[in-house]
Coordinates of C-alpha atoms and ligand atoms in Angstrom, one line a residue:
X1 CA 127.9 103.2 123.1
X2 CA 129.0 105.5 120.4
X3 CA 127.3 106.2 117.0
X4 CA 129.4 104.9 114.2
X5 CA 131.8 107.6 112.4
X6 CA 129.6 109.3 109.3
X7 CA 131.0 107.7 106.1
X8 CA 133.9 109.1 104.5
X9 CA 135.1 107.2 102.2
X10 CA 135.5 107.4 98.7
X11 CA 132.3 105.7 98.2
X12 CA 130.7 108.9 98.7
X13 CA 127.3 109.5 96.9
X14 CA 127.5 113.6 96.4
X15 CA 124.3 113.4 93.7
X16 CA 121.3 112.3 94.5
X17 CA 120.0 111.8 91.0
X18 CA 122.3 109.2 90.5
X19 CA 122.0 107.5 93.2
X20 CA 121.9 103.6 92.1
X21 CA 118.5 102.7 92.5
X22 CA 117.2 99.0 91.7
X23 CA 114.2 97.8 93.1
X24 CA 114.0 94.1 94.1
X25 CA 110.6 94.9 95.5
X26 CA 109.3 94.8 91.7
X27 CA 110.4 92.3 90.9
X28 CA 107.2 90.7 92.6
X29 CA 104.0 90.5 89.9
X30 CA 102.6 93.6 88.8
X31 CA 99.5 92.8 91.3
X32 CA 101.8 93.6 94.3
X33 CA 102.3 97.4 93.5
X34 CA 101.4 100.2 91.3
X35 CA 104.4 102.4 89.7
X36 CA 103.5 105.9 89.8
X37 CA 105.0 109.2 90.3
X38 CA 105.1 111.3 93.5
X39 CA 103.1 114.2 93.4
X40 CA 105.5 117.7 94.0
X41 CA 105.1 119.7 96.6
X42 CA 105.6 123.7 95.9
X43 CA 109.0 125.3 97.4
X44 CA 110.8 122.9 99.3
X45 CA 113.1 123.4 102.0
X46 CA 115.5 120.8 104.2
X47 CA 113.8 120.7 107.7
X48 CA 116.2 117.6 108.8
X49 CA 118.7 115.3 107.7
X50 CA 120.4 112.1 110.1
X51 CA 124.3 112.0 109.0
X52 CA 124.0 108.3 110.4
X53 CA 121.2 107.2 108.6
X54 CA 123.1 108.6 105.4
X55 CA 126.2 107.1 106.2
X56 CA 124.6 103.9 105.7
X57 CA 123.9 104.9 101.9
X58 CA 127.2 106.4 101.4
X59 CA 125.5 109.8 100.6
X60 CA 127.1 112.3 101.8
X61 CA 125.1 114.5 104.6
X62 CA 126.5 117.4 103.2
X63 CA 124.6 117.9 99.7
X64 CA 121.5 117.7 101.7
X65 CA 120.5 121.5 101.4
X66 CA 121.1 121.3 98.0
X67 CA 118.2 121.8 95.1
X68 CA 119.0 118.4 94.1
X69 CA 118.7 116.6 97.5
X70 CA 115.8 118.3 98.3
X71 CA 114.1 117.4 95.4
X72 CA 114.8 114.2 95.1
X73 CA 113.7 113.6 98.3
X74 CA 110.4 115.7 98.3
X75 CA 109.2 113.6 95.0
X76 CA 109.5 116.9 93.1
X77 CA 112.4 115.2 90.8
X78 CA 113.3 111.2 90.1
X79 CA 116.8 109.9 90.4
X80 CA 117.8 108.3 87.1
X81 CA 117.6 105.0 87.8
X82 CA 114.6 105.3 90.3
X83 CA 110.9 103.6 89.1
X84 CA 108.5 104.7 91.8
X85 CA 106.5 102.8 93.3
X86 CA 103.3 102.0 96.0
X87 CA 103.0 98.9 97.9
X88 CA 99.7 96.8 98.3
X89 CA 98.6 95.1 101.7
X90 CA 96.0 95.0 104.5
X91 CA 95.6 94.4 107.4
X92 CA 94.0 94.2 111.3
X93 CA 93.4 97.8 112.4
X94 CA 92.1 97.6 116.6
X95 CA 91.8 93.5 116.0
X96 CA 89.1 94.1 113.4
X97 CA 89.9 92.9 109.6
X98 CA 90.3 96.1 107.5
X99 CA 90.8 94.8 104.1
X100 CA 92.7 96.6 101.4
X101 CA 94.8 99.4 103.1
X102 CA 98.4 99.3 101.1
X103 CA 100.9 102.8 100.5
X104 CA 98.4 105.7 101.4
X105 CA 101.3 107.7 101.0
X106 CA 104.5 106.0 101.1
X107 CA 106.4 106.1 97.7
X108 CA 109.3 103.1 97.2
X109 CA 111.8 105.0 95.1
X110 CA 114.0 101.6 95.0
X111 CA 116.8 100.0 96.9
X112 CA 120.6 101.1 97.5
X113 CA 123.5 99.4 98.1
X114 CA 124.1 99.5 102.1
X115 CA 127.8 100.1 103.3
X116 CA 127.5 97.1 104.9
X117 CA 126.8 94.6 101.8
X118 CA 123.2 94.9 102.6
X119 CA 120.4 97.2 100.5
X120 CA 118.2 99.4 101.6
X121 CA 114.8 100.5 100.5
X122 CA 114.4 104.5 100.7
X123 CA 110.3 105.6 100.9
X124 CA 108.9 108.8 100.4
X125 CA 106.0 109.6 103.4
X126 CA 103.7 112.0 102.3
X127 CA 104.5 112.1 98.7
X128 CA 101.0 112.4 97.0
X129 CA 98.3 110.4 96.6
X130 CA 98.4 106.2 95.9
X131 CA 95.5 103.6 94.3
X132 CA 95.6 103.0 98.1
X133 CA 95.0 106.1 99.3
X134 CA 91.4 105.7 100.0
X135 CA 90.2 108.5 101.7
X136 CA 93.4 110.1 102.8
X137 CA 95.3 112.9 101.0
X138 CA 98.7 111.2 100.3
X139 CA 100.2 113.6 102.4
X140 CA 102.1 113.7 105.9
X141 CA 102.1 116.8 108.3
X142 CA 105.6 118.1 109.3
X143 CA 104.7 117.7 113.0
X144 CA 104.0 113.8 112.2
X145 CA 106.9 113.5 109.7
X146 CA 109.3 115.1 112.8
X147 CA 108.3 112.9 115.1
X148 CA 108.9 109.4 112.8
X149 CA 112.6 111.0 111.7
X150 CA 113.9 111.7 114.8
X151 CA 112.4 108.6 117.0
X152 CA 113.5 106.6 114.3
X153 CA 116.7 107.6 114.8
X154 CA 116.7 107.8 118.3
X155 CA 115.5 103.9 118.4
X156 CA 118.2 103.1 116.2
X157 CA 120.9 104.4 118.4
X158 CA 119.4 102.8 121.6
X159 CA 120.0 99.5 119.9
X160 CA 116.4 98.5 119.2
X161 CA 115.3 97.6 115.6
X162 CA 113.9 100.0 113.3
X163 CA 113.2 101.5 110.3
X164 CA 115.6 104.5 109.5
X165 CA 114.8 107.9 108.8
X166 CA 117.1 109.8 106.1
X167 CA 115.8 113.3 106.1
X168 CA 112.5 115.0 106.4
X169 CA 112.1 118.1 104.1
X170 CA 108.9 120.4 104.6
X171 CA 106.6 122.8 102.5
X172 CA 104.1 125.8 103.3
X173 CA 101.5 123.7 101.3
X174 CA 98.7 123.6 103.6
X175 CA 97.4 120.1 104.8
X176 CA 94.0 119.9 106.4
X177 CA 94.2 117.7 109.8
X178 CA 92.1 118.3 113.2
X179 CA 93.4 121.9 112.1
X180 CA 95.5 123.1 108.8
X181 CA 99.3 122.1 109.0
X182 CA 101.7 122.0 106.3
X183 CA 103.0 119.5 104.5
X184 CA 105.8 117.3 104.7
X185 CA 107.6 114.1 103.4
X186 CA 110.0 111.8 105.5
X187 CA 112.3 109.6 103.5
X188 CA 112.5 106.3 105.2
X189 CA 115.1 103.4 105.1
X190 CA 114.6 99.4 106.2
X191 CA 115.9 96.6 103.8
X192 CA 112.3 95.9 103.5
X193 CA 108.3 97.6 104.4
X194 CA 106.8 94.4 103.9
X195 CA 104.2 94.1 107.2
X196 CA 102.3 91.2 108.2
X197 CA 99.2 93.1 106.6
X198 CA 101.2 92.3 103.3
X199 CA 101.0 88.6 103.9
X200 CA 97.1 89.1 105.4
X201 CA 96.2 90.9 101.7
X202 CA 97.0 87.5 99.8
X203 CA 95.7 85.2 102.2
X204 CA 91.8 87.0 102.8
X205 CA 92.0 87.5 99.0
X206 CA 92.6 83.7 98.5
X207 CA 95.4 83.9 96.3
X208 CA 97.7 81.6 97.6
X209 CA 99.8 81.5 94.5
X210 CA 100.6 85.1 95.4
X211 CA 101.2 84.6 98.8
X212 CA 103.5 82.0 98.0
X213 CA 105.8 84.4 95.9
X214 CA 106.0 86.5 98.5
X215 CA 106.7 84.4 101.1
X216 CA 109.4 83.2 98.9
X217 CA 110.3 86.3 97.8
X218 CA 110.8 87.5 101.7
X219 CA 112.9 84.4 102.8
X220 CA 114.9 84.4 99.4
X221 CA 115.7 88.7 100.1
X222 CA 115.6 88.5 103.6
X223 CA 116.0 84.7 105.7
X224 CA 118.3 82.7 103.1
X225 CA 119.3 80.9 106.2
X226 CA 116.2 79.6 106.3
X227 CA 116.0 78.1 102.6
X228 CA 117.1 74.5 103.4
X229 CA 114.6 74.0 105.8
X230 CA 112.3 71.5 105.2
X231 CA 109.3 74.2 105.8
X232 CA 110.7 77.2 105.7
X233 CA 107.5 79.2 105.8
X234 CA 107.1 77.3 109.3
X235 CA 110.6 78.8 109.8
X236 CA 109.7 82.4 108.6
X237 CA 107.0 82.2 111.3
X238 CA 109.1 80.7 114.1
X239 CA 111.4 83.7 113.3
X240 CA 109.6 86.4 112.7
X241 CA 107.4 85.1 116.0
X242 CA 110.8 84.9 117.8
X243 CA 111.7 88.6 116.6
X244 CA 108.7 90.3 117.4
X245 CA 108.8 88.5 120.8
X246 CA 112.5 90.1 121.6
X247 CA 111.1 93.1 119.8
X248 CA 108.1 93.5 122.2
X249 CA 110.8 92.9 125.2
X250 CA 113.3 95.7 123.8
X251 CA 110.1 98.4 123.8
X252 CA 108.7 97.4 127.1
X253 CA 112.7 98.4 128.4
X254 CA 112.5 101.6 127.0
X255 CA 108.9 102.2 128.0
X256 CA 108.5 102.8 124.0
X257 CA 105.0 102.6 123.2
X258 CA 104.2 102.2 119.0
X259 CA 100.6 103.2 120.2
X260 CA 98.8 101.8 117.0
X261 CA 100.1 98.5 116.4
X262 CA 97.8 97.1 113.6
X263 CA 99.0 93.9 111.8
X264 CA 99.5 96.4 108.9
X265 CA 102.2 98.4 110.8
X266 CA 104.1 95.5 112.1
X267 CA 107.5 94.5 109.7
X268 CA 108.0 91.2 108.4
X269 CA 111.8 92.0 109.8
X270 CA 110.5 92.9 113.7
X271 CA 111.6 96.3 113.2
X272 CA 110.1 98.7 114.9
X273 CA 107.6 100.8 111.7
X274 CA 105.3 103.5 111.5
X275 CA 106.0 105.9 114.0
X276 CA 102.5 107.5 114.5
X277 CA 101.0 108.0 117.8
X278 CA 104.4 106.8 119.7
X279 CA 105.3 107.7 123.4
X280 CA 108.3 107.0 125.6
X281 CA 106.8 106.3 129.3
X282 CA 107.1 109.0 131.8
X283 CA 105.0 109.0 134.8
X284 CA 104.7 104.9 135.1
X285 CA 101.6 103.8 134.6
X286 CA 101.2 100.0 133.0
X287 CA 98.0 100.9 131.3
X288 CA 99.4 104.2 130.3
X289 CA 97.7 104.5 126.6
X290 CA 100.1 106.8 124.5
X291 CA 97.3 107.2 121.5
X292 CA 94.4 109.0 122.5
X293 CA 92.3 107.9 120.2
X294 CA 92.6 104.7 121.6
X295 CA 90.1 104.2 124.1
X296 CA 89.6 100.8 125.4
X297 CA 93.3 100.7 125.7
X298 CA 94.7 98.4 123.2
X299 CA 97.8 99.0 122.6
X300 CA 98.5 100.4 126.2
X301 CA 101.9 99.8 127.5
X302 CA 101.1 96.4 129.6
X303 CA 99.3 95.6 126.6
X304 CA 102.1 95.3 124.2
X305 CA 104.1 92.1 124.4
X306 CA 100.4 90.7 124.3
X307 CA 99.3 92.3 121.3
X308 CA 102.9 90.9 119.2
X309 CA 101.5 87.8 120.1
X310 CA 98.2 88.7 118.4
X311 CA 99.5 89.8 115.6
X312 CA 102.1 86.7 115.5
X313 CA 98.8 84.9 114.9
X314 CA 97.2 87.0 112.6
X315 CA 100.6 86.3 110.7
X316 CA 100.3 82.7 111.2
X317 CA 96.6 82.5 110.0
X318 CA 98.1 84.0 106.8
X319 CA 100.4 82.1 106.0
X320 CA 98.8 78.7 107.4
X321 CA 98.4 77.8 103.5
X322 CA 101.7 77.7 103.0
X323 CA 102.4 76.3 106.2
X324 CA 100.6 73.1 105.6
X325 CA 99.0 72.2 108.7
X326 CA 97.5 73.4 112.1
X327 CA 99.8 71.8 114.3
X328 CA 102.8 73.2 112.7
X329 CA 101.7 76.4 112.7
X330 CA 101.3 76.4 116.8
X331 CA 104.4 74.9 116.9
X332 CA 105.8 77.6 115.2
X333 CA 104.1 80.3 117.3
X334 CA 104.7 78.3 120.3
X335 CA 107.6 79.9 121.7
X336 CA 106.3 83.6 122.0
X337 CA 105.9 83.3 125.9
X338 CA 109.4 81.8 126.4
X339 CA 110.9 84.3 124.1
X340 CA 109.6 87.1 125.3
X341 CA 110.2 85.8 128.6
X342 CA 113.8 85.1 128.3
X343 CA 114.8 88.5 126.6
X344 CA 112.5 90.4 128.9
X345 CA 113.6 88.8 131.5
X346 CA 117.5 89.4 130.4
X347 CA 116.6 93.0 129.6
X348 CA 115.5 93.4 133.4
X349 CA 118.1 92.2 134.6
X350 CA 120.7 94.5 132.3
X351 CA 118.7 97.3 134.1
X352 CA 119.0 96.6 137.9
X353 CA 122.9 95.8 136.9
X354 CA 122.6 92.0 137.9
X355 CA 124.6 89.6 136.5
X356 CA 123.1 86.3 138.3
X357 CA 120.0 84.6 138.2
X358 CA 118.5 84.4 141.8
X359 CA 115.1 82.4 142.4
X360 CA 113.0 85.6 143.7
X361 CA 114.2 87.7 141.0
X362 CA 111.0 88.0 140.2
X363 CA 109.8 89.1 143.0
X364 CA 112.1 92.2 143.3
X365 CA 111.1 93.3 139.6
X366 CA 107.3 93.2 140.4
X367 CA 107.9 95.1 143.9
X368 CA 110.2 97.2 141.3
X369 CA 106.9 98.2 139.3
X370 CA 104.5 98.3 141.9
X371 CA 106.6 101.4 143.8
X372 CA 106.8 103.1 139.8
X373 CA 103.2 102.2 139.5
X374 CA 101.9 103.8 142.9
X375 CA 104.2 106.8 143.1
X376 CA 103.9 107.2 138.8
X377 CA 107.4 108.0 138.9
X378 CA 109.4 108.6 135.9
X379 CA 110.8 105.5 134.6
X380 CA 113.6 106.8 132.4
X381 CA 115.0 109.0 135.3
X382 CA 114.7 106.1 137.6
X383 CA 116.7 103.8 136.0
X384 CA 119.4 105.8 135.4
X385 CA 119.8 107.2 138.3
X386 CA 119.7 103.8 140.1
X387 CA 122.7 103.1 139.0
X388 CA 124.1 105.7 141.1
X389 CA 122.7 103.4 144.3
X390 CA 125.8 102.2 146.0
X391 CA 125.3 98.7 147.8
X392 CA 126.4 99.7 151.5
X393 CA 125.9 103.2 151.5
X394 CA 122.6 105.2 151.1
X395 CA 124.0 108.4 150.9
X396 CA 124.6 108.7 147.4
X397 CA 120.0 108.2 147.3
X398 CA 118.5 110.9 147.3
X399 CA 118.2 112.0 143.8
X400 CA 116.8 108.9 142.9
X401 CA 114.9 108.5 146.1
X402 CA 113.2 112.3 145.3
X403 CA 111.5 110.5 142.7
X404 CA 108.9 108.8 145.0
X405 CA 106.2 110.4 147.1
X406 CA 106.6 107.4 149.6
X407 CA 109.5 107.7 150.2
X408 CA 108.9 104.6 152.7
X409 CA 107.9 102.4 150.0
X410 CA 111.3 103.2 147.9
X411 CA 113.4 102.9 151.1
X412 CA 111.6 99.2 151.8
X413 CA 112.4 97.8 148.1
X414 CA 116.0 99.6 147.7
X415 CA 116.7 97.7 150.9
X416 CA 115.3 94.4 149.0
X417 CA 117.8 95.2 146.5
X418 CA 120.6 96.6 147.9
X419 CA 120.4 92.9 149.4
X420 CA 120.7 90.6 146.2
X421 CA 123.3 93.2 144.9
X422 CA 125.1 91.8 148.2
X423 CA 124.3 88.4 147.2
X424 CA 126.3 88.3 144.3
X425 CA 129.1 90.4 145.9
X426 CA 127.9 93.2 142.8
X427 CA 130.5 96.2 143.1
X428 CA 129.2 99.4 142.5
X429 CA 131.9 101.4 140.1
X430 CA 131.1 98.1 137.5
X431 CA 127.3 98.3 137.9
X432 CA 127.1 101.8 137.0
X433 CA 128.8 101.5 133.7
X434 CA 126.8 98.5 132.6
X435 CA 124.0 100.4 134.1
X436 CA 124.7 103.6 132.4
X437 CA 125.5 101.5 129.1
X438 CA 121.4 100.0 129.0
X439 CA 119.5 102.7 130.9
X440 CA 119.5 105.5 128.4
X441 CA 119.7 109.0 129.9
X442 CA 117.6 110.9 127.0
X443 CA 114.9 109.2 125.2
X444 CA 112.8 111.6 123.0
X445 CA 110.5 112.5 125.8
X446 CA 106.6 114.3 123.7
X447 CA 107.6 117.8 125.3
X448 CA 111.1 117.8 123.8
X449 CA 109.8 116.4 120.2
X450 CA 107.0 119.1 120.6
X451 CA 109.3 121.7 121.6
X452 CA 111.0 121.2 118.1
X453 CA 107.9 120.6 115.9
X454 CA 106.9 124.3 117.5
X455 CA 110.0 126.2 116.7
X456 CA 109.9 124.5 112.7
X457 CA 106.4 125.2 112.3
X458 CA 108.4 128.8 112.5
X459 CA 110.9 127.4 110.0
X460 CA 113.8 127.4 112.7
X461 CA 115.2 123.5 112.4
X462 CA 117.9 124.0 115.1
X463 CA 115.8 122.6 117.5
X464 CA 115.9 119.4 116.0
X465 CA 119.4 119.4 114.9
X466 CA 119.8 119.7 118.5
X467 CA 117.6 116.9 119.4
X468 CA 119.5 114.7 117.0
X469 CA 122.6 115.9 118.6
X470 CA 121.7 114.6 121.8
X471 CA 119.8 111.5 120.8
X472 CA 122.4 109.7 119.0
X473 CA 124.3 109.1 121.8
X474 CA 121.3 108.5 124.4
X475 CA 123.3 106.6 127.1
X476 CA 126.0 108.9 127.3
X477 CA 126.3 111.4 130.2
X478 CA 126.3 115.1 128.1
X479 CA 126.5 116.8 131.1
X480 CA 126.4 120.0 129.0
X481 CA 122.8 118.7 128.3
X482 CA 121.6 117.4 131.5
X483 CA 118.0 119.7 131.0
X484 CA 117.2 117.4 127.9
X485 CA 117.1 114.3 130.8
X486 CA 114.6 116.5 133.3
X487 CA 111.2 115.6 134.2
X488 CA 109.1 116.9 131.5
X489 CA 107.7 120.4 132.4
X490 CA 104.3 121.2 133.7
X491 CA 102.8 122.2 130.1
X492 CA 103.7 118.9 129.2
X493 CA 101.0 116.7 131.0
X494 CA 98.4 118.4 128.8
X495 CA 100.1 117.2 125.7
X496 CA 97.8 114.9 123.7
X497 CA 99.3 113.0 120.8
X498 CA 96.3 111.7 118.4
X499 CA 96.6 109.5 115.3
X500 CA 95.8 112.1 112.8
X501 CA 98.8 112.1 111.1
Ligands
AMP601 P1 98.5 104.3 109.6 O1 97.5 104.1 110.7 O2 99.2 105.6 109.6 O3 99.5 103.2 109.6 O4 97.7 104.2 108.3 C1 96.8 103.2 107.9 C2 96.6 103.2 106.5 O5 96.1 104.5 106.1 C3 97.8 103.0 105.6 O6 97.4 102.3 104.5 C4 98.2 104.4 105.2 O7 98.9 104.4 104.0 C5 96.9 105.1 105.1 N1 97.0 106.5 105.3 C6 97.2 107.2 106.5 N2 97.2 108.5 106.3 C7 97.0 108.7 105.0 C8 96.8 109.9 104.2 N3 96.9 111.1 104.7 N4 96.6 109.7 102.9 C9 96.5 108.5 102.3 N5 96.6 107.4 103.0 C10 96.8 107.5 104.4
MG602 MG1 100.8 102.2 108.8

């Protein structure tokens, strides 16, 4: 799958200060948001920029080191036609109502036009304080702003919606966390940061009228398709319920775990947003909980496609008003299970490289977990290499077969499988492509993003250039990489990833 070409054309934005900026978002009532300036940060420096994401802006990667640039995307400078912005909402944090939480940190500068005919809304994270700060600082660490650039990117390229990440630029300032860090902002792109939370704000508030306009607002921007309906906020729901569900099915894949997925974190769009605690799975283990602040488990990986559905309903609480009645709000959350099923289900089946439907299908995907689950094997390395497994030959297995403990056990369930690949007379040069084409080789494993957040903390970037390097093309072979792919290293298992942030 190959990254599309960085833009080119003519339509080249070389200045960031005149960048054209409008900003549908405020076009909403004055009670949605609060226009305000970002607060500087002293000395900044360019610790990453994604040519991809830029391409989609038409800005030209290469002004990125300049004054300009960096300025402009640090909050230290305003493009012209830029009127700064933070965001209200709230939200359910740990299935417990929060109330007010809204743009801690995150600064809308506006919306560009996309190369694609779309827009795009660019955010400052970690720009200064916000009315909605509450008790945070309004800033971001550079390891935490890292981390949300380069997964972002890295989701984007294996195909699974998200939020993009334009750049991250960093300063010596100090920020106080569980120790002192410094101080960075990440630039964000996604035609829209509305969350659920947004919708959750109006509703416990009681002010439907608001909730109304931006319901209206989102299906007007964001779901014209939806407009004719005879209840389109029944729609919206069906929709959004129907995205989250694939969503939920396109992260359990990937063993992606979001790690705190509060209503106020989940996009109106099903994007993937707010990279925080994230992990990719290694070692399989269902309950594995990437957040370690997360005790009773959450947001674990089994818990996932579970928790969507939560928040689905926390979604359709809020906009019940609008909905009208009970029973067409069920309706319209109704499908979850079927959805999620059916792309899940699809997505599993893209893995193993099988292009029927068999009746025990099934079956062979749970024995499939239950060998990852008792020998914790790695579960990006074992779906790639399975799709060197060749149907009448085992001699091609042992890579793949090193990965278990019991041996025995993989033996018993490869010969399960090598058996249904028979049954649908599956030859093994054209399995290995599609294989190779859905099982990503390099995911941003915590050791490799660490690895880089070390090295930048001693203002060498490379690292992450590197990673973004690799990343952008995560299901192609890059031999000349092949260490990125490894199990992660000993050191490794000690790494804790918290929510502080
Ligand atoms: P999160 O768990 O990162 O999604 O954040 C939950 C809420 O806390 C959001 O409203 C954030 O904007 C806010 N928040 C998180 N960190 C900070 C910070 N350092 N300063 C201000 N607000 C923050
Ligand atoms: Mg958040």
């Amino acid at each position: 799958m190959n990254a599309p070409a960085p833009f080119s054309g003519s339509g080249d934005h070389t200045d960031a200060a005149s960048l054209p900026f409008a900003n549908a978002f405020a076009t909403l009532p004055p009670a949605f948001f609060t226009r305000l300036q970002p607060t500087p940060l002293p000395h900044p420096y360019l610790v990453g920029v994604s040519a991809d994401a830029a391409a989609l802006i038409g800005l030209d990667p290469a002004v990125a080191d300049s004054d300009a640039f960096i300025d402009i995307f640090t909050g230290n400078a305003i493009a012209q036609q830029s009127k700064p912005l933070a965001a209200v909402y709230s939200g359910h944090q740990f299935g417990v109502w929060a109330g007010q939480l809204g743009d801690g940190r995150a600064i809308l500068l506006g919306d560009l036009p996309a190369r694609d005919g779309s827009r795009l809304e660019l955010q400052l994270k970690g720009a200064g304080l916000t009315p909605y700060s509450r008790m945070g600082d309004g800033r971001a660490v550079l390891r935490s702003s890292i981390r949300e650039f380069l997964c972002s990117e890295a989701m984007a390229a294996l195909g699974i919606p998200t939020t993009r990440a334009l750049c991250v630029t960093g300063s010596d300032a100090q920020v106080r966390r569980e120790t002192v860090e410094t101080a960075a902002v990440a630039t964000r792109m996604s035609p829209s940061f509305i969350r659920f939370g947004s919708f959750e704000h109006w509703y416990y508030n009681k002010r439907h009228d608001e909730l109304k306009l931006l319901a209206d607002n989102v299906i007007a921007n964001f779901y014209p398709e939806l407009l004719g309906e005879d209840n389109p906020y029944r729609s919206l729901l069906a929709e959004v319920t129907r995205r989250t569900a694939h969503l939920m099915a396109q992260w359990q894949a990937v063993g992606f775990m979001h790690g705190v997925m509060n209503t106020d974190n989940m996009s109106i769009l099903g994007l993937t947003l707010d990279y925080g605690p994230f992990g990719f799975m290694e070692a399989f283990d269902a309950r594995h909980i990437c957040n370690h602040t997360d005790q009773q488990g959450r947001y674990s990986y089994q818990m996932q496609p579970r928790i969507g559905q939560w928040n689905c309903f926390a979604l359709g609480q809020a906009l019940l008003p609008l909905i009208g009645s009970v029973e067409d709000t069920e309706a319209a959350l109704a499908s979850y299970d079927a959805d999620f099923a059916a792309k899940n289900d699809a997505l599993l089946h893209a893995k193993l490289g099988l292009t029927t439907r068999q009746p025990d299908d099934d079956k062979l995907f749970e024995a499939m977990f239950a060998i990852l689950q008792a020998g914790h094997v790695d579960f990006t390395l074992f779906f790639r290499r399975l799709g060197d497994l060749r149907v009448e030959s085992n001699a091609g297995d042992e890579p793949l077969r090193d990965l278990f403990i019991e041996r025995a056990a993989f033996d018993a369930w490869a010969q399960q499988y090598r058996a249904r690949l028979r049954h649908e007379n599956s030859a093994d040069a054209a399995r290995k492509l599609a294989m190779d084409a859905t099982n990503p080789k390099y995911v941003l494993r915590n050791y490799l993003a660490q690895v880089a957040i070390d090295k930048a903390q001693q203002k060498d970037f490379s690292e992450i250039a590197k990673l973004q390097h690799i990343l952008r093309r995560p299901f192609d072979e890059q031999p000349e990489h092949d260490k990125y792919a490894d199990l992660p290293p000993d050191w490794a298992g000690h790494l804790e990833v918290s929510c502080s942030s």
